[in-house]
Coordinates of C-alpha atoms and ligand atoms in Angstrom, one line a residue:
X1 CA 0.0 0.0 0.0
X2 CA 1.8 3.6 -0.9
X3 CA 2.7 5.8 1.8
X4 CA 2.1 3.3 5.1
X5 CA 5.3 3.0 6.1
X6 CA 5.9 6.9 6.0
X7 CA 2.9 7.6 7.8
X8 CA 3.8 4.9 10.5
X9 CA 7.2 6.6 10.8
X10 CA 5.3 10.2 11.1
X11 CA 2.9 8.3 13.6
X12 CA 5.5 7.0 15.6
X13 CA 7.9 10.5 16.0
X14 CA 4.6 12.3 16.8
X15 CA 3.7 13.7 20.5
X16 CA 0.6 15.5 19.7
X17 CA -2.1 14.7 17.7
X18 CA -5.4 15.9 16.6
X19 CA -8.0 13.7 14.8
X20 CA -10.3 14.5 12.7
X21 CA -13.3 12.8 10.9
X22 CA -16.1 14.1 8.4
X23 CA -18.9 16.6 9.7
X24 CA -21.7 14.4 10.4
X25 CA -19.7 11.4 11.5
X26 CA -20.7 7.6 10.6
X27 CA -19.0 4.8 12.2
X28 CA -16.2 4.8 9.7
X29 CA -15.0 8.6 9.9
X30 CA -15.6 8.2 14.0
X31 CA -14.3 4.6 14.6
X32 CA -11.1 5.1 12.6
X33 CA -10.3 8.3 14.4
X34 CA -11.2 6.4 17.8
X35 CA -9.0 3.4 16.7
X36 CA -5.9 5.5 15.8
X37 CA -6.4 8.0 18.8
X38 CA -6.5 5.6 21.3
X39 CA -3.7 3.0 19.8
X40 CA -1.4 6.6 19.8
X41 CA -2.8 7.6 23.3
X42 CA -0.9 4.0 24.3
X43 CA 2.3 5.3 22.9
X44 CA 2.6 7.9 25.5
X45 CA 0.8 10.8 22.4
X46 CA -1.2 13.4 23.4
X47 CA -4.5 12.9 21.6
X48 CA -8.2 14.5 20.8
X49 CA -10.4 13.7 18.1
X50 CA -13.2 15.5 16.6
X51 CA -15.6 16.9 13.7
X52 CA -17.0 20.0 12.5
X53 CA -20.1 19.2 13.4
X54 CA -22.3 18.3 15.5
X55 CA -20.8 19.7 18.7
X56 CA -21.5 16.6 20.8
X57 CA -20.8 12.8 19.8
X58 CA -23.7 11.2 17.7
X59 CA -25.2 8.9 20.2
X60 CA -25.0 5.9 18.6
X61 CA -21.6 5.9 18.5
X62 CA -20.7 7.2 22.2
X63 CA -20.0 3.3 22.7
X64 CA -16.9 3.7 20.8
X65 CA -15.2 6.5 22.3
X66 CA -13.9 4.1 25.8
X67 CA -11.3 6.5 26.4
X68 CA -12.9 9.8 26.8
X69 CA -11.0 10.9 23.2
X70 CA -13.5 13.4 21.7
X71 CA -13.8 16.7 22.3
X72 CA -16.0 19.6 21.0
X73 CA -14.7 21.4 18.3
X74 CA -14.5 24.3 20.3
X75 CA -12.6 22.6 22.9
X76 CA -9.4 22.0 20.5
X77 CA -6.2 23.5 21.1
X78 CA -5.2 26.6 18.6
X79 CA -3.1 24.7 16.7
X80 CA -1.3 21.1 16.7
X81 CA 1.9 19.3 15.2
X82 CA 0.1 16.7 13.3
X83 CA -3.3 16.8 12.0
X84 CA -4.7 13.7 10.4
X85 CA -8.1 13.4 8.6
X86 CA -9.7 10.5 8.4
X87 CA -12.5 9.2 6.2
X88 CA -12.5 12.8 4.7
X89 CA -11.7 13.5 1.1
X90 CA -12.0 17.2 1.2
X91 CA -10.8 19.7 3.3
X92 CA -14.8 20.8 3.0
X93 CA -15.9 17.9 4.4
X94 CA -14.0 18.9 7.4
X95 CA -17.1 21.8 7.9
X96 CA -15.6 24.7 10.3
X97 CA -12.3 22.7 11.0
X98 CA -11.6 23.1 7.3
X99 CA -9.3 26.0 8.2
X100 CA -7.2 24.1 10.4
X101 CA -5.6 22.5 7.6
X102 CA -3.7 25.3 5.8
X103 CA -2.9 26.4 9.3
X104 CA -1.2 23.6 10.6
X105 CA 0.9 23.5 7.1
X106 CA 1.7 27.4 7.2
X107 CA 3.1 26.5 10.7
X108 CA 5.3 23.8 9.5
X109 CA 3.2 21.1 11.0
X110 CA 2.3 17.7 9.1
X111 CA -1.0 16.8 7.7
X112 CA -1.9 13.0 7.5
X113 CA -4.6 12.1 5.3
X114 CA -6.4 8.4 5.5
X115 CA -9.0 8.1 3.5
X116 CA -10.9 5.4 0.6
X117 CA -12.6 7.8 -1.0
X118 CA -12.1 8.0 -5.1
X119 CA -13.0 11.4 -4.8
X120 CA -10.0 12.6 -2.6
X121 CA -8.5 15.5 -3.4
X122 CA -4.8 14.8 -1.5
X123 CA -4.6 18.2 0.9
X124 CA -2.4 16.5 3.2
X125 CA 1.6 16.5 3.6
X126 CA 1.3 12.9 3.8
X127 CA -1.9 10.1 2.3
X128 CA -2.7 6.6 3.1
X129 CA -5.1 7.0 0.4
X130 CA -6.8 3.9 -1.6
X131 CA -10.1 3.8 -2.7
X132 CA -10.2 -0.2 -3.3
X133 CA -10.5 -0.3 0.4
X134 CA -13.6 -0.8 2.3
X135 CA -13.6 1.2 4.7
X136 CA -10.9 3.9 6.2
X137 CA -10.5 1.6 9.1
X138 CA -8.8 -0.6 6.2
X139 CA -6.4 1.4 6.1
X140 CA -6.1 2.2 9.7
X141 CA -5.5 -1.3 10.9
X142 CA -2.8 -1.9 8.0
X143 CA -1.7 1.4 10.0
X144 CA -1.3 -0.2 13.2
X145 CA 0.2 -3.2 11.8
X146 CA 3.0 -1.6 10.4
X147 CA 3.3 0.2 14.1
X148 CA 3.4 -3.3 15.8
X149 CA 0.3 -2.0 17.9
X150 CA -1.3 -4.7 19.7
X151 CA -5.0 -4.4 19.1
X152 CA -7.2 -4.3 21.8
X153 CA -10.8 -4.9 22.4
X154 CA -11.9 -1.2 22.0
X155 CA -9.4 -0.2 19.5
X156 CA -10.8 -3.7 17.3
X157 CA -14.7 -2.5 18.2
X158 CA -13.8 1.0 16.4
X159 CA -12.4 -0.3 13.8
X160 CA -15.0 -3.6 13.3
X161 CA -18.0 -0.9 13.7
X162 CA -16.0 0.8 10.5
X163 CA -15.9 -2.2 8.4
X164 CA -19.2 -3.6 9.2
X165 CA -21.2 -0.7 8.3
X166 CA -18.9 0.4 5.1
X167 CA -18.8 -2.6 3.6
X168 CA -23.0 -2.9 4.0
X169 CA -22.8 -6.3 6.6
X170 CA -19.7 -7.2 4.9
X171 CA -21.3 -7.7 1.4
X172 CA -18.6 -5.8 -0.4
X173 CA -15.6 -7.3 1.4
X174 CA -12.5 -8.9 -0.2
X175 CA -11.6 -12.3 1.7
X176 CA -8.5 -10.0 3.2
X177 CA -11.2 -7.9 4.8
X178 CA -12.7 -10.8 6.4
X179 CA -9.4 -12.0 8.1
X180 CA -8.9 -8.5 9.6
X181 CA -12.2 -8.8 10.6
X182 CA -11.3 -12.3 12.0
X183 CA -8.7 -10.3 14.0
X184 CA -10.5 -8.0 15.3
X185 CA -13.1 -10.7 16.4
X186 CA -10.6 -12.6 18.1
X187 CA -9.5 -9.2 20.2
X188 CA -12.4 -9.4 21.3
X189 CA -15.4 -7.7 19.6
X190 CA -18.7 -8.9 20.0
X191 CA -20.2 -8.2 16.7
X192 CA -23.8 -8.6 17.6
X193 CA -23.5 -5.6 20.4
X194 CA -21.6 -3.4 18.1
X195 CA -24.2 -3.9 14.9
X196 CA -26.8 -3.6 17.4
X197 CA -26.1 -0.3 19.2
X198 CA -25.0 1.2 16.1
X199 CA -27.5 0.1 13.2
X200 CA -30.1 -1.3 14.5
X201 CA -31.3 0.8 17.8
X202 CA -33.6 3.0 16.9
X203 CA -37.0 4.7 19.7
X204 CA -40.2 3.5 18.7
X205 CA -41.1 7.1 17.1
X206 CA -39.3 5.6 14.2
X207 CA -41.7 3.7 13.2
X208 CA -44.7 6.2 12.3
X209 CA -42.1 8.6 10.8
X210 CA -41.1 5.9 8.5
X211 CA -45.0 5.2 7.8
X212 CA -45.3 8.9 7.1
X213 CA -41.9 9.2 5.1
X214 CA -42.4 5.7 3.1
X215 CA -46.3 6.4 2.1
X216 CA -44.6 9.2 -0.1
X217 CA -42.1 7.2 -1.8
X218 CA -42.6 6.8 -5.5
X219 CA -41.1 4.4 -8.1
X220 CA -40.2 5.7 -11.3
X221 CA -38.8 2.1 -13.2
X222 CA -37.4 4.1 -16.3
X223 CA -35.3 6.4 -14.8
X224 CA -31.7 5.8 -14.1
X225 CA -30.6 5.2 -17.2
X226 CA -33.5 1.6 -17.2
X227 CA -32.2 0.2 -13.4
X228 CA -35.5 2.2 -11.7
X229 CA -35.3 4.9 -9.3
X230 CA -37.2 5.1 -5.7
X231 CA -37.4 7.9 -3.7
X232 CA -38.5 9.1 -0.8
X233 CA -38.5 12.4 1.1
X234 CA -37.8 13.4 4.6
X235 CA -39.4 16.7 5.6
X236 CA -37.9 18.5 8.7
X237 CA -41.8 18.2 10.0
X238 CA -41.5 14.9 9.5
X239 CA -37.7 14.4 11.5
X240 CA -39.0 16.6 14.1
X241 CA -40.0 13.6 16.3
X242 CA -36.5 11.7 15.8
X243 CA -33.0 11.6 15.9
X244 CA -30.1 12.3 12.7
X245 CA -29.7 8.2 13.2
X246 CA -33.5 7.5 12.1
X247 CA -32.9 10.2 9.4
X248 CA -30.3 8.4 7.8
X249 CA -31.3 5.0 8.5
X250 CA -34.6 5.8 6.4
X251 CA -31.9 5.4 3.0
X252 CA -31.7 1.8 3.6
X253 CA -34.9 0.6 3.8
X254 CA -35.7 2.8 0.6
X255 CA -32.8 1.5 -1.2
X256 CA -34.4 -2.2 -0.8
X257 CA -36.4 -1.7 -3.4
X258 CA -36.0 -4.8 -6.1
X259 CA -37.6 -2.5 -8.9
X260 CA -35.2 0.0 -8.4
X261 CA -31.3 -0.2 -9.0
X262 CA -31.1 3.6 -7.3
X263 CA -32.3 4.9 -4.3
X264 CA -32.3 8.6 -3.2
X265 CA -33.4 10.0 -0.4
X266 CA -34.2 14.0 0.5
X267 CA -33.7 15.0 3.8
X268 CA -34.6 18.6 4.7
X269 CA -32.3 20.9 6.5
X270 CA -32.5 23.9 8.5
X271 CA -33.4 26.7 6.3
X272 CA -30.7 29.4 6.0
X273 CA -31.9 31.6 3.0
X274 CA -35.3 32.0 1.4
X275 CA -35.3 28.7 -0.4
X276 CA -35.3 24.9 0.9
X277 CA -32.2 23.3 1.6
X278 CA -31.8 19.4 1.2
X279 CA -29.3 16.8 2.3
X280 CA -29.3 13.8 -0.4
X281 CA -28.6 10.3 -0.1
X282 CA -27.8 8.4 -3.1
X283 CA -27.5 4.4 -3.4
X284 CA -27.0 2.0 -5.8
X285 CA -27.6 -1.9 -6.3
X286 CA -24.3 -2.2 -8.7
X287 CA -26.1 -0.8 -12.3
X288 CA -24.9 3.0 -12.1
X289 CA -21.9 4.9 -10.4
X290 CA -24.0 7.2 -8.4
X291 CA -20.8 9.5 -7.2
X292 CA -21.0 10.5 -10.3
X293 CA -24.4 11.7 -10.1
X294 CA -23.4 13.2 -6.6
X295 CA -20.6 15.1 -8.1
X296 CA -23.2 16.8 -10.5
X297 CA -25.0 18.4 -7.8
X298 CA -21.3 19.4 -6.0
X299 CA -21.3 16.3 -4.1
X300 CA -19.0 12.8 -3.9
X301 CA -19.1 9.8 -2.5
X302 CA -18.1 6.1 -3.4
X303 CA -19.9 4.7 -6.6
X304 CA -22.6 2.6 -4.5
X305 CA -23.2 5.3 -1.8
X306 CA -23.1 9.2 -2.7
X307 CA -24.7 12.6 -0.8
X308 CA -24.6 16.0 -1.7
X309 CA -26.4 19.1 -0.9
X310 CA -29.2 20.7 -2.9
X311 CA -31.6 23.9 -3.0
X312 CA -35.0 24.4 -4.0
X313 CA -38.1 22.4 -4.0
X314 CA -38.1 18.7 -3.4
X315 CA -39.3 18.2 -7.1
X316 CA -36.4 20.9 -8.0
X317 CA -33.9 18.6 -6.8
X318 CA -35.8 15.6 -7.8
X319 CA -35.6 17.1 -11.5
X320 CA -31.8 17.9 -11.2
X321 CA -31.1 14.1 -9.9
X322 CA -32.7 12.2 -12.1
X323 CA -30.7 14.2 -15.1
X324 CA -28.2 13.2 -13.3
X325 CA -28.4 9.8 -12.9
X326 CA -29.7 9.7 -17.4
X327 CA -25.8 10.7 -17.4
X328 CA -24.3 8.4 -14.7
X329 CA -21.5 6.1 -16.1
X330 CA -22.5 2.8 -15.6
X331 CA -20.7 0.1 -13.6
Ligands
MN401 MN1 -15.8 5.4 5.0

């Protein structure tokens, strides 16, 4: 793999480190920054990890976080030697901790990238970049393998809650991904608890939002260039009663469609002008690359799972998508 054994020798010389994962952390952005942090935190490195946004861990994931690692945004330190990004292929993805970049650089610092996205843009001094991985905490075991850490039960449940939900239940996972997760099982993890607190947990009030969010989803079997495309739309009324975690989860009951090789979901935001604002999920069943599609509308993503951000009215966006996804390369 290119770069690991620089980034383990940067790893290693380090004494202070900040971690950082994607605003709006899933388990791969959060559990590979949780991983790395703590297996650095055991070297005797002085550690944090955190995102742009939301201020306070997604609950969900609190599980992973054993050793007290994250911290607020606005409780990191000016500056640091060593920055490293994880599971984020743009500085933008970073949200208000974008700037922290160019300043650790302009200081003379060291910026660490690990990432799997195709999309990555390589802002870093250093990358462990490969977008045939999984998952970022791929990438961050081979990490800690070239370091000679031993891998311990919380560092493995980080890193298994990564791969499992990346890789879909392990349904795109080369057999090398199943022996590091055979590692990590054997560390410890007990994969039913970790799939279970952070998938499938979800208060009751899910269950009549989704009645309310899937009696508006539509089928339209032409579009997407012949592999159908479902959709469904999640109105800020409608999320009112639940958490971001229901929100998202919504995606992948939508994307189970058989009729429909795409699945998008629209999931209202917080107005901040006159006009709607929309977070998008895209998904597809192997027919279309829908990162492509994504990156139309200013957006990125992996070819099977995409998002961006969109204004106007749901149709508005609806229209822009499915132009989109007539143009989307196919796989
Ligand atoms: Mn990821």
């Amino acid at each position: 793999m290119p770069n690991l054994k620089e980034a383990a020798a940067l790893l290693a010389r380090a004494n202070d480190v900040t971690l950082l994962g994607h605003v709006r952390p899933d388990a791969d952005a959060l559990g590979s920054a949780l991983a790395l942090g703590r297996a650095l935190q055991q070297r005797g490195v002085k550690v944090r990890v955190s995102v742009g946004e939301p201020e306070e861990m997604p609950e969900t994931l609190r599980s992973l976080d054993a050793g007290g690692l994250f911290v607020t945004a606005s409780e990191l330190p000016e500056t640091e030697q060593l920055l490293v990004a994880l599971d984020t292929p743009t500085p933008g993805r970073l949200g208000k901790l974008a700037p922290r970049v160019d300043a650790v650089r302009s200081a003379g610092g060291d910026v660490l990238v690990i990432d799997h996205h195709a999309s990555n843009v390589f802002y870093g001094t250093h990358h462990v970049v490969d977008d045939t991985a999984e998952a970022t905490a791929v990438l961050v075991f081979a990490l800690l393998e070239e370091l000679g850490t031993e891998i311990d039960e919380p560092i493995a449940r980080c890193l298994y809650a990564g791969l499992v939900t990346d890789t879909s239940g392990f349904r795109r996972a080369r057999p090398s991904t199943h022996l590091m997760a055979a590692k990590l099982l054997e560390a410890g993890v007990d994969p039913d608890k970790v799939v279970r607190e952070i998938v499938d947990d979800h208060p009751f009030a899910w269950l009549p939002m989704l009645s309310d969010v899937l009696a508006g989803a539509r089928l339209e079997p032409d579009e997407a260039r012949g592999f159908g495309l479902a959709h469904a739309v999640v109105t800020l009324d409608a999320a009112r009663s639940v958490r971001a975690e229901e929100v998202e989860a919504v995606i992948d009951v939508v994307r189970s469609t058989r009729e429909a090789g795409v699945a998008v979901v629209l999931k209202e935001a917080e107005p901040t002008g006159p006009r709607q604002r929309w977070t998008v999920s895209l998904r597809s069943a192997g027919g279309v690359d829908v990162s492509a599609a994504a990156g139309e509308l200013g957006g990125g993503g992996h070819r099977q799972a995409a998002g961006c951000t969109a204004e106007g009215t749901a149709d508005e966006v609806l229209g822009k998508l499915r132009e989109a996804l007539s143009r989307a390369p196919l796989l």
